[in-house]
PDB file of C-alpha atoms in Angstrom:
ATOM      1  CA  MET G 134       0.000   0.000   0.000  1.00 92.00           C
ATOM      2  CA  ILE G 135       1.287   3.455  -0.939  1.00 96.00           C
ATOM      3  CA  LYS G 136       0.348   6.021   1.683  1.00 95.00           C
ATOM      4  CA  GLU G 137       1.391   9.341   3.191  1.00 96.00           C
ATOM      5  CA  TYR G 138       2.322   9.386   6.849  1.00 93.00           C
ATOM      6  CA  SER G 139       0.594  12.098   8.822  1.00 81.00           C
ATOM      7  CA  GLN G 140       2.708  15.259   8.803  1.00 78.00           C
ATOM      8  CA  LYS G 141       2.494  15.739  12.572  1.00 80.00           C
ATOM      9  CA  ASP G 142       2.579  12.075  13.681  1.00 83.00           C
ATOM     10  CA  ILE G 143       6.169  11.649  14.893  1.00 85.00           C
ATOM     11  CA  LEU G 144       5.552   8.102  16.131  1.00 85.00           C
ATOM     12  CA  GLU G 145       4.280   7.047  12.729  1.00 91.00           C
ATOM     13  CA  LYS G 146       7.259   8.674  11.032  1.00 96.00           C
ATOM     14  CA  GLU G 147       9.632   6.854  13.386  1.00 95.00           C
ATOM     15  CA  ASN G 148       8.488   3.698  11.581  1.00 95.00           C
ATOM     16  CA  THR G 149      10.766   4.731   8.690  1.00 97.00           C
ATOM     17  CA  ARG G 150      13.930   5.013  10.769  1.00 97.00           C
ATOM     18  CA  ALA G 151      14.973   1.352  10.401  1.00 97.00           C
ATOM     19  CA  LEU G 152      14.962   1.697   6.607  1.00 97.00           C
ATOM     20  CA  TYR G 153      16.816   5.012   6.836  1.00 97.00           C
ATOM     21  CA  GLU G 154      19.561   3.468   8.953  1.00 97.00           C
ATOM     22  CA  GLU G 155      19.755   0.415   6.695  1.00 96.00           C
ATOM     23  CA  SER G 156      20.117   2.561   3.562  1.00 96.00           C
ATOM     24  CA  PHE G 157      22.363   5.463   4.560  1.00 96.00           C
ATOM     25  CA  ASP G 158      25.721   5.867   6.299  1.00 94.00           C
ATOM     26  CA  ASP G 159      24.887   9.074   8.168  1.00 95.00           C
ATOM     27  CA  PRO G 160      26.252   9.257  11.754  1.00 96.00           C
ATOM     28  CA  LYS G 161      23.831   8.523  14.587  1.00 96.00           C
ATOM     29  CA  GLU G 162      24.069  12.136  15.780  1.00 97.00           C
ATOM     30  CA  PHE G 163      22.825  13.365  12.407  1.00 96.00           C
ATOM     31  CA  VAL G 164      20.032  10.783  12.223  1.00 97.00           C
ATOM     32  CA  ASP G 165      18.915  11.720  15.757  1.00 97.00           C
ATOM     33  CA  TYR G 166      18.788  15.374  14.743  1.00 96.00           C
ATOM     34  CA  TYR G 167      16.949  14.535  11.536  1.00 96.00           C
ATOM     35  CA  TYR G 168      14.205  12.490  13.200  1.00 96.00           C
ATOM     36  CA  GLU G 169      13.844  14.803  16.194  1.00 95.00           C
ATOM     37  CA  ASP G 170      13.836  18.076  14.254  1.00 95.00           C
ATOM     38  CA  LYS G 171      13.349  17.833  10.491  1.00 94.00           C
ATOM     39  CA  CYS G 172      10.723  15.122  10.806  1.00 95.00           C
ATOM     40  CA  SER G 173       8.606  17.404  12.972  1.00 93.00           C
ATOM     41  CA  ASP G 174       7.193  19.105   9.864  1.00 93.00           C
ATOM     42  CA  ASN G 175       8.144  17.045   6.828  1.00 96.00           C
ATOM     43  CA  ARG G 176       6.033  14.606   4.800  1.00 97.00           C
ATOM     44  CA  MET G 177       6.694  10.958   4.029  1.00 98.00           C
ATOM     45  CA  ILE G 178       5.319   8.881   1.177  1.00 98.00           C
ATOM     46  CA  VAL G 179       5.854   5.173   1.811  1.00 97.00           C
ATOM     47  CA  SER G 180       5.138   1.730   0.452  1.00 97.00           C
ATOM     48  CA  GLU G 181       4.018  -0.258   3.469  1.00 95.00           C
ATOM     49  CA  GLU G 182       3.277  -3.973   3.904  1.00 94.00           C
ATOM     50  CA  ASN G 183       1.963  -5.414   7.167  1.00 92.00           C
ATOM     51  CA  GLY G 184       3.145  -2.316   9.023  1.00 89.00           C
ATOM     52  CA  GLU G 185       6.669  -2.503   7.596  1.00 94.00           C
ATOM     53  CA  VAL G 186       8.078   0.266   5.404  1.00 97.00           C
ATOM     54  CA  ILE G 187       9.368  -1.313   2.186  1.00 97.00           C
ATOM     55  CA  SER G 188      10.146   1.853   0.243  1.00 98.00           C
ATOM     56  CA  MET G 189       9.973   5.565   1.015  1.00 98.00           C
ATOM     57  CA  LEU G 190      10.817   9.138   0.225  1.00 98.00           C
ATOM     58  CA  HIS G 191      10.642  12.213   2.445  1.00 98.00           C
ATOM     59  CA  LEU G 192       9.445  15.655   1.381  1.00 97.00           C
ATOM     60  CA  ASN G 193      11.189  18.354   3.388  1.00 97.00           C
ATOM     61  CA  PRO G 194       9.361  21.677   2.974  1.00 97.00           C
ATOM     62  CA  TYR G 195      11.114  24.847   1.864  1.00 97.00           C
ATOM     63  CA  THR G 196       9.825  28.235   0.834  1.00 97.00           C
ATOM     64  CA  VAL G 197      11.589  29.094  -2.401  1.00 97.00           C
ATOM     65  CA  ASN G 198      11.986  32.514  -3.958  1.00 97.00           C
ATOM     66  CA  LEU G 199      11.454  31.887  -7.668  1.00 97.00           C
ATOM     67  CA  CYS G 200      12.557  35.028  -9.468  1.00 95.00           C
ATOM     68  CA  GLY G 201      10.818  37.292  -6.982  1.00 95.00           C
ATOM     69  CA  THR G 202       7.779  35.129  -6.247  1.00 97.00           C
ATOM     70  CA  THR G 203       7.541  33.005  -3.109  1.00 97.00           C
ATOM     71  CA  VAL G 204       6.417  29.422  -3.718  1.00 98.00           C
ATOM     72  CA  GLN G 205       6.115  26.235  -1.670  1.00 98.00           C
ATOM     73  CA  SER G 206       8.539  23.524  -2.735  1.00 98.00           C
ATOM     74  CA  TYR G 207       9.988  20.310  -1.330  1.00 98.00           C
ATOM     75  CA  TYR G 208      13.465  18.882  -1.094  1.00 97.00           C
ATOM     76  CA  VAL G 209      13.171  15.136  -1.740  1.00 98.00           C
ATOM     77  CA  VAL G 210      15.421  13.167   0.615  1.00 97.00           C
ATOM     78  CA  ALA G 211      15.749   9.700   2.191  1.00 97.00           C
ATOM     79  CA  VAL G 212      14.801   7.912  -1.027  1.00 98.00           C
ATOM     80  CA  ALA G 213      15.224   4.242  -0.152  1.00 97.00           C
ATOM     81  CA  THR G 214      13.947   0.698  -0.661  1.00 97.00           C
ATOM     82  CA  LYS G 215      14.723  -2.344   1.452  1.00 97.00           C
ATOM     83  CA  GLU G 216      17.635  -4.205  -0.128  1.00 94.00           C
ATOM     84  CA  ASN G 217      15.716  -7.461  -0.537  1.00 93.00           C
ATOM     85  CA  ARG G 218      12.757  -5.685  -2.196  1.00 93.00           C
ATOM     86  CA  ARG G 219      14.557  -3.686  -4.876  1.00 92.00           C
ATOM     87  CA  HIS G 220      13.818  -4.022  -8.615  1.00 91.00           C
ATOM     88  CA  GLU G 221      10.097  -4.587  -7.935  1.00 93.00           C
ATOM     89  CA  GLY G 222       8.970  -1.094  -8.994  1.00 93.00           C
ATOM     90  CA  GLN G 223       8.353  -0.081  -5.375  1.00 95.00           C
ATOM     91  CA  MET G 224      10.118   3.258  -5.681  1.00 96.00           C
ATOM     92  CA  SER G 225       8.498   4.089  -9.013  1.00 96.00           C
ATOM     93  CA  ARG G 226       5.071   3.682  -7.405  1.00 97.00           C
ATOM     94  CA  VAL G 227       6.092   5.855  -4.459  1.00 98.00           C
ATOM     95  CA  PHE G 228       7.219   8.609  -6.831  1.00 98.00           C
ATOM     96  CA  GLU G 229       4.070   8.279  -8.952  1.00 98.00           C
ATOM     97  CA  LYS G 230       1.932   8.801  -5.856  1.00 98.00           C
ATOM     98  CA  THR G 231       4.105  11.744  -4.803  1.00 98.00           C
ATOM     99  CA  PHE G 232       3.765  13.443  -8.197  1.00 98.00           C
ATOM    100  CA  GLU G 233      -0.003  12.892  -8.086  1.00 98.00           C
ATOM    101  CA  ILE G 234      -0.281  14.486  -4.630  1.00 98.00           C
ATOM    102  CA  LEU G 235       1.915  17.479  -5.460  1.00 98.00           C
ATOM    103  CA  LYS G 236       0.160  18.195  -8.767  1.00 98.00           C
ATOM    104  CA  LYS G 237      -3.177  18.330  -6.940  1.00 98.00           C
ATOM    105  CA  GLU G 238      -1.603  20.811  -4.520  1.00 98.00           C
ATOM    106  CA  HIS G 239      -0.223  22.913  -7.423  1.00 98.00           C
ATOM    107  CA  ILE G 240       3.390  22.640  -6.232  1.00 98.00           C
ATOM    108  CA  PRO G 241       5.369  23.998  -9.223  1.00 98.00           C
ATOM    109  CA  PHE G 242       8.591  22.029  -8.771  1.00 98.00           C
ATOM    110  CA  ILE G 243      10.639  19.899  -6.380  1.00 98.00           C
ATOM    111  CA  TYR G 244      14.337  19.125  -6.161  1.00 98.00           C
ATOM    112  CA  LEU G 245      16.793  16.546  -4.838  1.00 97.00           C
ATOM    113  CA  LEU G 246      20.465  15.695  -4.463  1.00 96.00           C
ATOM    114  CA  PRO G 247      21.087  12.358  -6.203  1.00 95.00           C
ATOM    115  CA  VAL G 248      23.647   9.688  -5.455  1.00 92.00           C
ATOM    116  CA  ASP G 249      23.407   8.890  -9.173  1.00 93.00           C
ATOM    117  CA  GLU G 250      21.659  11.164 -11.687  1.00 95.00           C
ATOM    118  CA  ALA G 251      20.753   8.153 -13.855  1.00 95.00           C
ATOM    119  CA  ILE G 252      18.358   6.915 -11.178  1.00 94.00           C
ATOM    120  CA  TYR G 253      16.174  10.022 -11.387  1.00 97.00           C
ATOM    121  CA  SER G 254      16.414  11.059 -15.037  1.00 97.00           C
ATOM    122  CA  PRO G 255      13.699   8.566 -16.136  1.00 96.00           C
ATOM    123  CA  LEU G 256      11.376  10.179 -13.577  1.00 97.00           C
ATOM    124  CA  GLY G 257      11.734  13.615 -15.195  1.00 97.00           C
ATOM    125  CA  PHE G 258      14.440  15.097 -12.961  1.00 98.00           C
ATOM    126  CA  GLU G 259      17.276  17.060 -14.560  1.00 98.00           C
ATOM    127  CA  LYS G 260      20.413  18.660 -13.162  1.00 97.00           C
ATOM    128  CA  VAL G 261      19.844  22.381 -12.619  1.00 97.00           C
ATOM    129  CA  CYS G 262      22.937  23.400 -10.631  1.00 94.00           C
ATOM    130  CA  ASP G 263      25.804  22.213  -8.484  1.00 92.00           C
ATOM    131  CA  PHE G 264      25.189  21.759  -4.773  1.00 89.00           C
ATOM    132  CA  SER G 265      26.757  24.616  -2.763  1.00 81.00           C
ATOM    133  CA  LEU G 266      29.005  23.065  -0.120  1.00 79.00           C
ATOM    134  CA  ASP G 267      30.110  26.453   1.207  1.00 81.00           C
ATOM    135  CA  ARG G 268      27.090  28.221   2.583  1.00 85.00           C
ATOM    136  CA  ILE G 269      26.771  31.974   2.169  1.00 91.00           C
ATOM    137  CA  SER G 270      26.009  33.295   5.633  1.00 88.00           C
ATOM    138  CA  TYR G 271      24.866  36.767   4.562  1.00 92.00           C
ATOM    139  CA  TYR G 272      21.308  36.432   3.260  1.00 94.00           C
ATOM    140  CA  GLY G 273      21.489  39.804   1.515  1.00 96.00           C
ATOM    141  CA  GLU G 274      24.267  38.500  -0.729  1.00 96.00           C
ATOM    142  CA  ILE G 275      22.082  35.571  -1.809  1.00 96.00           C
ATOM    143  CA  ARG G 276      19.104  37.809  -2.524  1.00 96.00           C
ATOM    144  CA  LYS G 277      21.279  40.154  -4.579  1.00 96.00           C
ATOM    145  CA  ASN G 278      23.167  37.596  -6.639  1.00 96.00           C
ATOM    146  CA  TYR G 279      20.713  34.741  -7.246  1.00 97.00           C
ATOM    147  CA  ASP G 280      17.371  34.326  -8.997  1.00 97.00           C
ATOM    148  CA  ILE G 281      16.260  31.180  -7.175  1.00 97.00           C
ATOM    149  CA  TYR G 282      17.003  30.357  -3.554  1.00 96.00           C
ATOM    150  CA  CYS G 283      15.418  29.163  -0.313  1.00 96.00           C
ATOM    151  CA  GLU G 284      14.028  31.897   1.893  1.00 96.00           C
ATOM    152  CA  ARG G 285      15.363  32.000   5.421  1.00 95.00           C
ATOM    153  CA  ASP G 286      13.179  32.253   8.508  1.00 94.00           C
ATOM    154  CA  ASP G 287      14.080  31.543  12.144  1.00 93.00           C
ATOM    155  CA  ASP G 288      13.606  27.777  11.777  1.00 93.00           C
ATOM    156  CA  TYR G 289      15.741  27.727   8.647  1.00 93.00           C
ATOM    157  CA  ILE G 290      18.577  29.573  10.357  1.00 93.00           C
ATOM    158  CA  ARG G 291      18.388  27.401  13.468  1.00 94.00           C
ATOM    159  CA  ARG G 292      18.549  24.223  11.419  1.00 94.00           C
ATOM    160  CA  MET G 293      21.289  25.590   9.184  1.00 91.00           C
ATOM    161  CA  ASN G 294      23.409  26.361  12.236  1.00 91.00           C
ATOM    162  CA  LYS G 295      22.768  22.925  13.717  1.00 94.00           C
ATOM    163  CA  GLU G 296      23.738  21.164  10.487  1.00 92.00           C
ATOM    164  CA  GLU G 297      26.871  23.301  10.235  1.00 90.00           C
ATOM    165  CA  GLU G 298      27.760  22.414  13.822  1.00 93.00           C
ATOM    166  CA  LEU G 299      27.352  18.697  13.085  1.00 95.00           C
ATOM    167  CA  ARG G 300      29.427  19.017   9.932  1.00 90.00           C
ATOM    168  CA  LYS G 301      32.296  20.680  11.840  1.00 92.00           C
ATOM    169  CA  LEU G 302      32.237  17.747  14.276  1.00 94.00           C
ATOM    170  CA  ASP G 303      32.360  15.352  11.305  1.00 94.00           C
ATOM    171  CA  LYS G 304      28.881  14.177  12.313  1.00 94.00           C
ATOM    172  CA  GLY G 305      26.994  15.647   9.387  1.00 92.00           C
ATOM    173  CA  GLU G 306      25.103  14.083   6.513  1.00 91.00           C
ATOM    174  CA  VAL G 307      27.247  11.952   4.198  1.00 89.00           C
ATOM    175  CA  LEU G 308      27.123  13.601   0.756  1.00 87.00           C
ATOM    176  CA  PRO G 309      28.148  12.273  -2.674  1.00 86.00           C
ATOM    177  CA  GLU G 310      31.651  13.150  -3.843  1.00 84.00           C
ATOM    178  CA  SER G 311      30.511  15.733  -6.405  1.00 86.00           C
ATOM    179  CA  PRO G 312      26.974  16.687  -5.350  1.00 92.00           C
ATOM    180  CA  VAL G 313      24.551  18.283  -7.795  1.00 95.00           C
ATOM    181  CA  MET G 314      20.932  19.382  -7.559  1.00 96.00           C
ATOM    182  CA  MET G 315      18.222  17.992  -9.844  1.00 97.00           C
ATOM    183  CA  ALA G 316      14.714  19.386 -10.252  1.00 98.00           C
ATOM    184  CA  LYS G 317      11.370  18.063 -11.483  1.00 98.00           C
ATOM    185  CA  ILE G 318       8.380  20.097 -12.641  1.00 98.00           C
ATOM    186  CA  THR G 319       5.360  18.796 -10.728  1.00 98.00           C
ATOM    187  CA  ASP G 320       2.730  21.231 -12.017  1.00 98.00           C
ATOM    188  CA  LEU G 321       3.594  22.849 -15.338  1.00 98.00           C
ATOM    189  CA  GLU G 322       0.591  25.192 -15.270  1.00 97.00           C
ATOM    190  CA  ALA G 323       1.478  26.441 -11.774  1.00 98.00           C
ATOM    191  CA  PHE G 324       5.146  26.853 -12.724  1.00 98.00           C
ATOM    192  CA  SER G 325       4.243  28.810 -15.880  1.00 97.00           C
ATOM    193  CA  ALA G 326       1.911  31.072 -13.903  1.00 97.00           C
ATOM    194  CA  VAL G 327       4.598  31.872 -11.349  1.00 96.00           C
ATOM    195  CA  VAL G 328       7.287  32.728 -13.903  1.00 95.00           C
ATOM    196  CA  GLY G 329       4.847  34.586 -16.170  1.00 95.00           C
ATOM    197  CA  LYS G 330       5.782  32.596 -19.234  1.00 92.00           C
ATOM    198  CA  GLU G 331       3.706  30.056 -21.163  1.00 93.00           C
ATOM    199  CA  LEU G 332       5.800  26.916 -21.222  1.00 96.00           C
ATOM    200  CA  SER G 333       4.730  23.985 -23.378  1.00 96.00           C
ATOM    201  CA  SER G 334       6.459  21.110 -21.582  1.00 97.00           C
ATOM    202  CA  GLU G 335       8.318  20.118 -18.422  1.00 97.00           C
ATOM    203  CA  GLN G 336      11.521  20.005 -20.480  1.00 97.00           C
ATOM    204  CA  GLU G 337      11.033  23.604 -21.616  1.00 98.00           C
ATOM    205  CA  ALA G 338      10.362  24.659 -18.024  1.00 98.00           C
ATOM    206  CA  LEU G 339      13.519  22.922 -16.809  1.00 98.00           C
ATOM    207  CA  ALA G 340      15.532  24.552 -19.596  1.00 97.00           C
ATOM    208  CA  TRP G 341      14.217  27.931 -18.425  1.00 97.00           C
ATOM    209  CA  LEU G 342      15.121  27.040 -14.860  1.00 96.00           C
ATOM    210  CA  LYS G 343      18.679  26.040 -15.765  1.00 96.00           C
ATOM    211  CA  GLU G 344      19.314  29.451 -17.290  1.00 96.00           C
ATOM    212  CA  LYS G 345      18.770  31.136 -13.925  1.00 97.00           C
ATOM    213  CA  ARG G 346      21.229  31.744 -11.099  1.00 97.00           C
ATOM    214  CA  ILE G 347      20.323  29.090  -8.534  1.00 96.00           C
ATOM    215  CA  TYR G 348      21.660  28.791  -5.003  1.00 95.00           C
ATOM    216  CA  LEU G 349      20.772  25.612  -3.094  1.00 91.00           C
ATOM    217  CA  CYS G 350      22.824  24.627  -0.054  1.00 85.00           C
ATOM    218  CA  GLU G 351      20.356  22.679   2.100  1.00 83.00           C
ATOM    219  CA  GLU G 352      21.600  19.345   3.428  1.00 78.00           C
ATOM    220  CA  VAL G 353      18.178  18.164   4.554  1.00 74.00           C
TER     221      VAL G 353
END
């Protein structure tokens, strides 16, 4: 069964932790932070059988400034399937359900940091920029020099500082060697309305996106 875990049900979300720990090499300190803090307001789409999570992805919410317009977007993380259940189409069904949900909500686009771009290209994701390992601390510099970036509120800054602290202790998220960001258009009509340009396809929208100055430095 493909389902969404309740956004505010921390106990339900904790059901995904075993698969997270099986699939990723992140230090315990980072995983503790992730499940105690980030999971307090994120969304999870899972494939569940008899109460066990077989496959999952997490949608971590961010407010994105898209060329002067504020939009709701999600950073897709914790994409995983149990090792003995891979190659069954579990993840494809999880993504299909996710795209269906987000289109109904008129979310214009989502993004992720892939371990391997080839995994996500068939799903409509394309590379839009490199991942920024060195965060720009001065928000004014970001707003001046970039067209697309995540807006910073108190929660954002608190989490950014916590992730930076964990990274300095070598307890941060384990990232790919040369990280990049990929994006997927989830509602072409909504995206076109926001940018004020009639775009005929997701590919055309992504091409437009890739021409912009994009700054994405979020780890989770």
